[in-house]
mmCIF file of C-alpha atoms in Angstrom:
data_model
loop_
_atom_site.group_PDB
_atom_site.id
_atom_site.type_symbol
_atom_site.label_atom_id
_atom_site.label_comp_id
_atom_site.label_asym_id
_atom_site.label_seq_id
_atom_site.Cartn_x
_atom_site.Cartn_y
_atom_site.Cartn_z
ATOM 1 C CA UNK A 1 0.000 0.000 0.000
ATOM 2 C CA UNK A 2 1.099 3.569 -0.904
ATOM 3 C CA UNK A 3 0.821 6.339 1.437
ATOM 4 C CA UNK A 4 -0.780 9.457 0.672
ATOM 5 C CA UNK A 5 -1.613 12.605 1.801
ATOM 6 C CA UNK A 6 -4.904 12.796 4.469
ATOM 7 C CA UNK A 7 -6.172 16.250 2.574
ATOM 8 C CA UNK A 8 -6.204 14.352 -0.455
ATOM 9 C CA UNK A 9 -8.887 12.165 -1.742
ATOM 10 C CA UNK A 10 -8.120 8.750 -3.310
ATOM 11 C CA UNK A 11 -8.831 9.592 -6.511
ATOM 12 C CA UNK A 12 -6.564 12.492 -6.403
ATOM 13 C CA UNK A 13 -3.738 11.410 -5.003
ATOM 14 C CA UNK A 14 -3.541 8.771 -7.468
ATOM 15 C CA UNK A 15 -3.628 11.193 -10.265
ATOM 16 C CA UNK A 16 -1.073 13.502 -8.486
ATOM 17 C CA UNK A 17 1.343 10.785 -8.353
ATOM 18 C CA UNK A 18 1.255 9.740 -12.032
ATOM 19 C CA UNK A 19 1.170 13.216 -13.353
ATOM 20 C CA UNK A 20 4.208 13.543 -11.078
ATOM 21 C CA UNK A 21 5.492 10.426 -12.656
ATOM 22 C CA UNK A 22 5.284 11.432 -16.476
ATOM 23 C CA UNK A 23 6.740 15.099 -16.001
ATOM 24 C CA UNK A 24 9.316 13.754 -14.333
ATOM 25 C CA UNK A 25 10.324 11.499 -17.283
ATOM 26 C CA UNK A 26 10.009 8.252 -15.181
ATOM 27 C CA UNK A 27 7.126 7.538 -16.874
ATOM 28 C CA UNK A 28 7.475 8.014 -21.034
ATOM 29 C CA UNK A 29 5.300 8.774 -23.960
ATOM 30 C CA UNK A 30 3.902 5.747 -24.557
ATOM 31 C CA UNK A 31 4.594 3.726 -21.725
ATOM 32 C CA UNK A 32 1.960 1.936 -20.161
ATOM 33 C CA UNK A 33 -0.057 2.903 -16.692
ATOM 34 C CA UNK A 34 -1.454 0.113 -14.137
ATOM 35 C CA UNK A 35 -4.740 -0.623 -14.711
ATOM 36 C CA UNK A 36 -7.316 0.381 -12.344
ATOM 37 C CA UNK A 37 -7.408 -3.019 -10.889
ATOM 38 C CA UNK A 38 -3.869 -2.274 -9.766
ATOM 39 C CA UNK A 39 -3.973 0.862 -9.213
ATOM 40 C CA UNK A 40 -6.601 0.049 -6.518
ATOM 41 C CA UNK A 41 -4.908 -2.453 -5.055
ATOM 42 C CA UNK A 42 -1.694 -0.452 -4.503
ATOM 43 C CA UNK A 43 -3.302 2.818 -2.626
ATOM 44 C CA UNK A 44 -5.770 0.453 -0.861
ATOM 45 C CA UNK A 45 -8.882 2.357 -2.249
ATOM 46 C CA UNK A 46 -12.182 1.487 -4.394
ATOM 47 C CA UNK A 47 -11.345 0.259 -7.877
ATOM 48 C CA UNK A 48 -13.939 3.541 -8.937
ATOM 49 C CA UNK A 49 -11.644 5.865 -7.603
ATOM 50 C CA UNK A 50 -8.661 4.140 -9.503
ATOM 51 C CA UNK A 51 -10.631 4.837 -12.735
ATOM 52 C CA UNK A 52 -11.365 8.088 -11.811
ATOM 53 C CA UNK A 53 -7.976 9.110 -11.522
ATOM 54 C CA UNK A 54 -7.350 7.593 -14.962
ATOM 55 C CA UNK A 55 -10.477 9.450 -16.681
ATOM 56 C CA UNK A 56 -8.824 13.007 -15.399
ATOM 57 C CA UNK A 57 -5.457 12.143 -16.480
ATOM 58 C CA UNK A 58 -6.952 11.508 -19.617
ATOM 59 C CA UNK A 59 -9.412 14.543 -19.756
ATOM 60 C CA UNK A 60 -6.079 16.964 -19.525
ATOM 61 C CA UNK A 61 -4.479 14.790 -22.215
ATOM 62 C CA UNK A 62 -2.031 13.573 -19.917
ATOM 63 C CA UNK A 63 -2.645 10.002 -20.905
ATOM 64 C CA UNK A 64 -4.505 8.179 -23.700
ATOM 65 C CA UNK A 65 -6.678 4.736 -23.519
ATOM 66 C CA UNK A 66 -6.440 2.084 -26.453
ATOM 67 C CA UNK A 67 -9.259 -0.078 -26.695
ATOM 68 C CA UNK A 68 -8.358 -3.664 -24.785
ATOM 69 C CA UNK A 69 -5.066 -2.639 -23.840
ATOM 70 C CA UNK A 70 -5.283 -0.609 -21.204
ATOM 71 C CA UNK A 71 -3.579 3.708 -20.358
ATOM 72 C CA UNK A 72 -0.713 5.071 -22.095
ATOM 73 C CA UNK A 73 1.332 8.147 -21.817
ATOM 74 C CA UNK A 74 0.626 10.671 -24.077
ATOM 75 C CA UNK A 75 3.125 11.676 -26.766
ATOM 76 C CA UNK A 76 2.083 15.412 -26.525
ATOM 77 C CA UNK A 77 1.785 17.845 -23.744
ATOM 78 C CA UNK A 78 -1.549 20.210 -24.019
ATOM 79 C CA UNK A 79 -0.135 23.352 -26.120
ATOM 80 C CA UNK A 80 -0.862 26.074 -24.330
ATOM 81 C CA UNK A 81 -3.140 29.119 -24.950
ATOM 82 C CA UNK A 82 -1.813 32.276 -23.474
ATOM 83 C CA UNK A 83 -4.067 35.072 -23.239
ATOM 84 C CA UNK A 84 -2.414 38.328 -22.495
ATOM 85 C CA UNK A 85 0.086 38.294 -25.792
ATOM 86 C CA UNK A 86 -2.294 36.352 -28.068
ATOM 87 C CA UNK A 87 -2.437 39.383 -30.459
ATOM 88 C CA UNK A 88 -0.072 42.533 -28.969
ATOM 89 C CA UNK A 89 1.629 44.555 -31.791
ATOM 90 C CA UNK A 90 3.896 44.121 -33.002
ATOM 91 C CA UNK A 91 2.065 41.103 -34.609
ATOM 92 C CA UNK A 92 4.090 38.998 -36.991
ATOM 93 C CA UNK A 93 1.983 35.830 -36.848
ATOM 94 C CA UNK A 94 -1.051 34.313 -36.480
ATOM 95 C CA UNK A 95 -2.170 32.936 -32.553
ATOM 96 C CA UNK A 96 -2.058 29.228 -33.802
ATOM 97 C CA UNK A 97 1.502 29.649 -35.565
ATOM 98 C CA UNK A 98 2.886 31.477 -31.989
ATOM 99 C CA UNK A 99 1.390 28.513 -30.427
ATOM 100 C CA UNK A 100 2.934 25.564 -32.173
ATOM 101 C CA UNK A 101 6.740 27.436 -32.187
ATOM 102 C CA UNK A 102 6.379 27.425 -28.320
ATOM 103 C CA UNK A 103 5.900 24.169 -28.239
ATOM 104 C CA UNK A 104 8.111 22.674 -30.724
ATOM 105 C CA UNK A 105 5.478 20.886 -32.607
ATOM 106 C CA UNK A 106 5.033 21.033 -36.660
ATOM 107 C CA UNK A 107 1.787 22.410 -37.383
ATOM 108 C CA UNK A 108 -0.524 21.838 -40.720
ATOM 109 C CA UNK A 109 -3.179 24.296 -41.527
ATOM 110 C CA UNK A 110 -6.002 23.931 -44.269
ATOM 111 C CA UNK A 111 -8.686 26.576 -44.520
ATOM 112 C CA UNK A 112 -10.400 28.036 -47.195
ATOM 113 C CA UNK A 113 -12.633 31.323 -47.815
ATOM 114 C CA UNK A 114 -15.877 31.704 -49.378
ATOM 115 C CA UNK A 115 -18.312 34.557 -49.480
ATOM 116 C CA UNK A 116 -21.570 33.999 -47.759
ATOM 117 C CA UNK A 117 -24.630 35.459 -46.044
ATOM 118 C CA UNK A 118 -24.254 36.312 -42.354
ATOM 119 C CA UNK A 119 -25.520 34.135 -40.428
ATOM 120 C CA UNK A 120 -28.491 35.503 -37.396
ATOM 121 C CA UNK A 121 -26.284 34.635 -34.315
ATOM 122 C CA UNK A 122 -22.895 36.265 -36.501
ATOM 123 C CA UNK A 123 -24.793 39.108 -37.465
ATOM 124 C CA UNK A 124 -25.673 40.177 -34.356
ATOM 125 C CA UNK A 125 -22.486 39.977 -33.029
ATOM 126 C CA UNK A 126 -20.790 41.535 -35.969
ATOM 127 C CA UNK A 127 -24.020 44.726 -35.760
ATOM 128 C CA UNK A 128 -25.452 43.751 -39.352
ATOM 129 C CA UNK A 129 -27.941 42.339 -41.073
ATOM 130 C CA UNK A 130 -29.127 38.832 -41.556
ATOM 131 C CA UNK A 131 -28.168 37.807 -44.589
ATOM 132 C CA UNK A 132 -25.440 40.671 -44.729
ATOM 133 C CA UNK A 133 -22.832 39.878 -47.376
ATOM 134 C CA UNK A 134 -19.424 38.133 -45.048
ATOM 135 C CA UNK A 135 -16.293 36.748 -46.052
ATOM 136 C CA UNK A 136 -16.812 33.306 -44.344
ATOM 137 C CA UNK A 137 -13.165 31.549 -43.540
ATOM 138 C CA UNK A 138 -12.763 27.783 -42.273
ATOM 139 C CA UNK A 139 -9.508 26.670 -40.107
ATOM 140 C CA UNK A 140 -8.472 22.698 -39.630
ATOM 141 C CA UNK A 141 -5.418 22.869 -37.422
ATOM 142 C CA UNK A 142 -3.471 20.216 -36.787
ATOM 143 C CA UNK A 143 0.070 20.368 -34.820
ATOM 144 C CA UNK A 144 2.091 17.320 -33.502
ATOM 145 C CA UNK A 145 0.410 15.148 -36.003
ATOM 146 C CA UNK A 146 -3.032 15.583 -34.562
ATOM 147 C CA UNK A 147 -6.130 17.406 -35.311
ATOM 148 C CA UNK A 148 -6.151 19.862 -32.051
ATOM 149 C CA UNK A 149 -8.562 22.709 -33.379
ATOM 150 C CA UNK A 150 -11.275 23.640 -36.200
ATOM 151 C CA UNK A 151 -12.993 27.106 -36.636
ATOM 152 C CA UNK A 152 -14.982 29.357 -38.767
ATOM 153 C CA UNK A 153 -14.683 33.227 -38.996
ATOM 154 C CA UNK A 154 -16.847 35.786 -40.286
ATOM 155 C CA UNK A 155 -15.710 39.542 -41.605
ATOM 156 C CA UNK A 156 -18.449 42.131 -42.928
ATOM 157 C CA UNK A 157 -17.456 42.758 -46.916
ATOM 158 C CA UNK A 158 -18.877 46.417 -45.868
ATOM 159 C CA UNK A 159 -15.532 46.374 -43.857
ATOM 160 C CA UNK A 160 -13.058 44.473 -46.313
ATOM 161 C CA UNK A 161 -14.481 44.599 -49.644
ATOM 162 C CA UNK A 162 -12.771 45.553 -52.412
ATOM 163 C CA UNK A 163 -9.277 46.160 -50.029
ATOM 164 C CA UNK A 164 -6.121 44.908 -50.020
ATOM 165 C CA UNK A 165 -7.277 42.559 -47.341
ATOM 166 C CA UNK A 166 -10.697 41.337 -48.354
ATOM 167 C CA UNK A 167 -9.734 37.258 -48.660
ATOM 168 C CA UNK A 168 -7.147 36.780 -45.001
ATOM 169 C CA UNK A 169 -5.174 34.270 -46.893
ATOM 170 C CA UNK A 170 -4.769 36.470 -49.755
ATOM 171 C CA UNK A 171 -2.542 39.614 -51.091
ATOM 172 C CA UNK A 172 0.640 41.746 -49.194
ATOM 173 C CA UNK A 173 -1.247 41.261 -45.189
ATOM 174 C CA UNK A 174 -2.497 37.402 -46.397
ATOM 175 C CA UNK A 175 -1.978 34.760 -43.353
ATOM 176 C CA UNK A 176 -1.027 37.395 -41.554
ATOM 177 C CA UNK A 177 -3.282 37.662 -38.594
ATOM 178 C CA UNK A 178 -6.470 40.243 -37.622
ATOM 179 C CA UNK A 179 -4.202 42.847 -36.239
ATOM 180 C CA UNK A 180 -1.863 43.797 -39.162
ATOM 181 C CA UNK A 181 -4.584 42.954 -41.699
ATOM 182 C CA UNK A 182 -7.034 46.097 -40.410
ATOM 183 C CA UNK A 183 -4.521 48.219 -39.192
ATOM 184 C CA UNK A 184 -3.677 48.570 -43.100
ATOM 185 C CA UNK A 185 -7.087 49.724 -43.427
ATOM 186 C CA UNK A 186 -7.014 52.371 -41.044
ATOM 187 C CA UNK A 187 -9.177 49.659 -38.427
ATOM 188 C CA UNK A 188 -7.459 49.502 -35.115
ATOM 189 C CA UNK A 189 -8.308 46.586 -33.318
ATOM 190 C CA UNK A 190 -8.375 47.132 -29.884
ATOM 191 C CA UNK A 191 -10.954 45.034 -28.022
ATOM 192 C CA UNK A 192 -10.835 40.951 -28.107
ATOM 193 C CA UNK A 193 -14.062 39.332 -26.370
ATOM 194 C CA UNK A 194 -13.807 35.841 -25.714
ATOM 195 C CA UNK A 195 -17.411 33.945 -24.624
ATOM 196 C CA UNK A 196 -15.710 30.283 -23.517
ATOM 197 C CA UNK A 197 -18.134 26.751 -22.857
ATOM 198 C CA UNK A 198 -16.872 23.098 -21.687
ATOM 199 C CA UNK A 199 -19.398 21.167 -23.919
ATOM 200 C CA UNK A 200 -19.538 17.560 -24.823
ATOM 201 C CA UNK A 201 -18.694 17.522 -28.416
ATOM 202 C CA UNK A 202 -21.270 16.620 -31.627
ATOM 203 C CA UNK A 203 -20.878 14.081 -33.737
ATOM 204 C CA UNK A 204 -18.946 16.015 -36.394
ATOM 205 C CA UNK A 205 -16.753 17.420 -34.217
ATOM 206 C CA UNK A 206 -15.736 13.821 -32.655
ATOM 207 C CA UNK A 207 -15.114 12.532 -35.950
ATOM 208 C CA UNK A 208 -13.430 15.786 -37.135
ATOM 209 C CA UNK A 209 -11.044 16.073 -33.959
ATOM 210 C CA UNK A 210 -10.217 12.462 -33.633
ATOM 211 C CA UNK A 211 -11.893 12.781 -29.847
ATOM 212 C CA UNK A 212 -11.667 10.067 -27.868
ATOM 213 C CA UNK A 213 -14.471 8.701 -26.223
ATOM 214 C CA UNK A 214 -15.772 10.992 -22.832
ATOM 215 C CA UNK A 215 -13.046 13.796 -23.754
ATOM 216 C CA UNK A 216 -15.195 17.339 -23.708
ATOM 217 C CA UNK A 217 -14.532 20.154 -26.316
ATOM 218 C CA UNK A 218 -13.927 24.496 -25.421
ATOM 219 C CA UNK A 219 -16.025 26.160 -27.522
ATOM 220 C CA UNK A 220 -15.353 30.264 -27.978
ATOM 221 C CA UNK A 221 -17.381 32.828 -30.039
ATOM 222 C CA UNK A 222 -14.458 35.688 -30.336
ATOM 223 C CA UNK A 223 -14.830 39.070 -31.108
ATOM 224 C CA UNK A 224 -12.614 41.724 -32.736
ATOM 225 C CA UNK A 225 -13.628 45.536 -32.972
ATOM 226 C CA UNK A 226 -11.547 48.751 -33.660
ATOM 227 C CA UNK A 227 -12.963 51.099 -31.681
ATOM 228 C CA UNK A 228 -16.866 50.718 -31.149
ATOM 229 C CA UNK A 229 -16.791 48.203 -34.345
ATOM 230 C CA UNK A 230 -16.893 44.435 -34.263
ATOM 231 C CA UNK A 231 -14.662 43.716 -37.500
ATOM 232 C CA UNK A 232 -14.335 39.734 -37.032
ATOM 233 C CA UNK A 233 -16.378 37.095 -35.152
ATOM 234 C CA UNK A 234 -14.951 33.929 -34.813
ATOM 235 C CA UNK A 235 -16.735 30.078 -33.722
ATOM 236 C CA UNK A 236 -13.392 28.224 -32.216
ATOM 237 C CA UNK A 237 -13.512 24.687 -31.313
ATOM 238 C CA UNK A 238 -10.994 22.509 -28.950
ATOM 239 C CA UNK A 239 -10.152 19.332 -27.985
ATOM 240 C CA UNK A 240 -10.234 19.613 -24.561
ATOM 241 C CA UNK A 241 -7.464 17.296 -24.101
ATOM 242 C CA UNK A 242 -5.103 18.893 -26.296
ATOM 243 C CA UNK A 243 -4.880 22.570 -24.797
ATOM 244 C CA UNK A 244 -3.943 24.646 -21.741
ATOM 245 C CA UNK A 245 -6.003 28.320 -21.215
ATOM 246 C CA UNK A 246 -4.199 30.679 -19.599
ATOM 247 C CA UNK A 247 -5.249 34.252 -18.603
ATOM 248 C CA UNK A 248 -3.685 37.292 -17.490
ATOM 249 C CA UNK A 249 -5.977 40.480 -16.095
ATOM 250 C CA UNK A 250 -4.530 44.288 -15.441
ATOM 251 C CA UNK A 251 -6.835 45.566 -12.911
ATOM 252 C CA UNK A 252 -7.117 49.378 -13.092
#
């Protein structure tokens, strides 16, 4: 039997000691955990709290399960999602790019751009009509091999029509990132909203994300405005698993 710590429940303890485990490099990517069963039967507790410990390793992407064979350490650490610096000129790159150099992982983008009508719950948020004319963008990011993040974002062609910047992939500011691209329209962007849910995913975005089986997904709607106008609304979409959120406040 293992000791643990009295202010900790079972459950916790267990996961405390694994996680201590894998960062330490005693255990490795891809090595394999106890099962529950032993896990149990080595801190003395109930074979539920075993499990448990296993689900929230998992749930942080610490480890992974494979079907019939048990918990494995992950190959990946959760990239992490800094807040305060996401988009502070000067800004050379785009938030995804900054976060795959930090953590040393390749990272494959696809998206493509279409233009659309605005859709009731965007054009509210953007202060247009339904049915407004938008460029409509879609992201599939991928970084360590694995699909970590899809999106969709919305900018009002009253905005970016006809300029330099009207397709974000395209011309001198293309791939480039929100901030650079309006500031060389004379749109300062100066506000970023964030409205963030823990959701279990749909279908499609299981299948889409490669999530395994219990893991939840972070949904954001983002907003960008220069001044008193919203210039970009964004529908993110995370595995769970697969990312770190950190924020950073100035209080006035």
């Amino acid at each position: 039997m293992v000791d643990r710590d009295q202010q900790s429940s079972p459950y916790q303890a267990i996961a405390e000691d694994l996680q201590s485990q894998i960062k330490s490099g005693d255990l490795s990517p891809d090595s394999p955990l106890p099962s529950a069963q032993e896990l149990a039967q080595r801190w003395d507790c109930e074979l539920s709290a075993a499990r448990r410990a296993l689900i929230a390793l998992r749930n942080v992407g610490a480890i992974y399960f494979l079907a019939g064979q048990g918990a494995f350490v992950a190959k990946n650490p959760p990239l992490v999602r800094t807040h305060w610096d996401r988009f502070q000129r000067p800004h050379a790159k785009p938030a995804y790019r900054q976060e795959s150099d930090r953590a040393g992982m390749e990272l494959h983008m696809e998206h493509s751009t279409e233009r659309a009508e605005a859709p009731a719950g965007v054009a509210e948020r953007l202060g247009i009509d339904e049915g407004d004319p938008v460029t409509e963008t879609s992201y599939a990011i991928s970084m360590g091999g694995s699909p970590v993040s899809f999106s969709v974002a919305w900018e009002p062609l009253a905005i970016t029509g006809g300029t330099e910047i009207e397709s974000p992939h395209e011309g001198p500011y293309g791939g480039q990132g929100i901030v650079p691209r309006f500031d060389a329209i004379g749109y300062a962007v100066d506000v970023e909203e964030e409205v963030l849910q823990v959701r279990m995913p749909e279908p499609h975005e299981e299948a889409q994300l490669d999530i395994p089986a219990g893991v939840p997904v972070i949904q954001i709607w983002q907003t960008f405005w220069a001044g008193d106008t919203p210039v970009e609304v964004a529908k993110i979409i995370y595995r769970a698993d697969r990312y770190e959120f950190q924020y950073r406040t100035t209080i006035a």
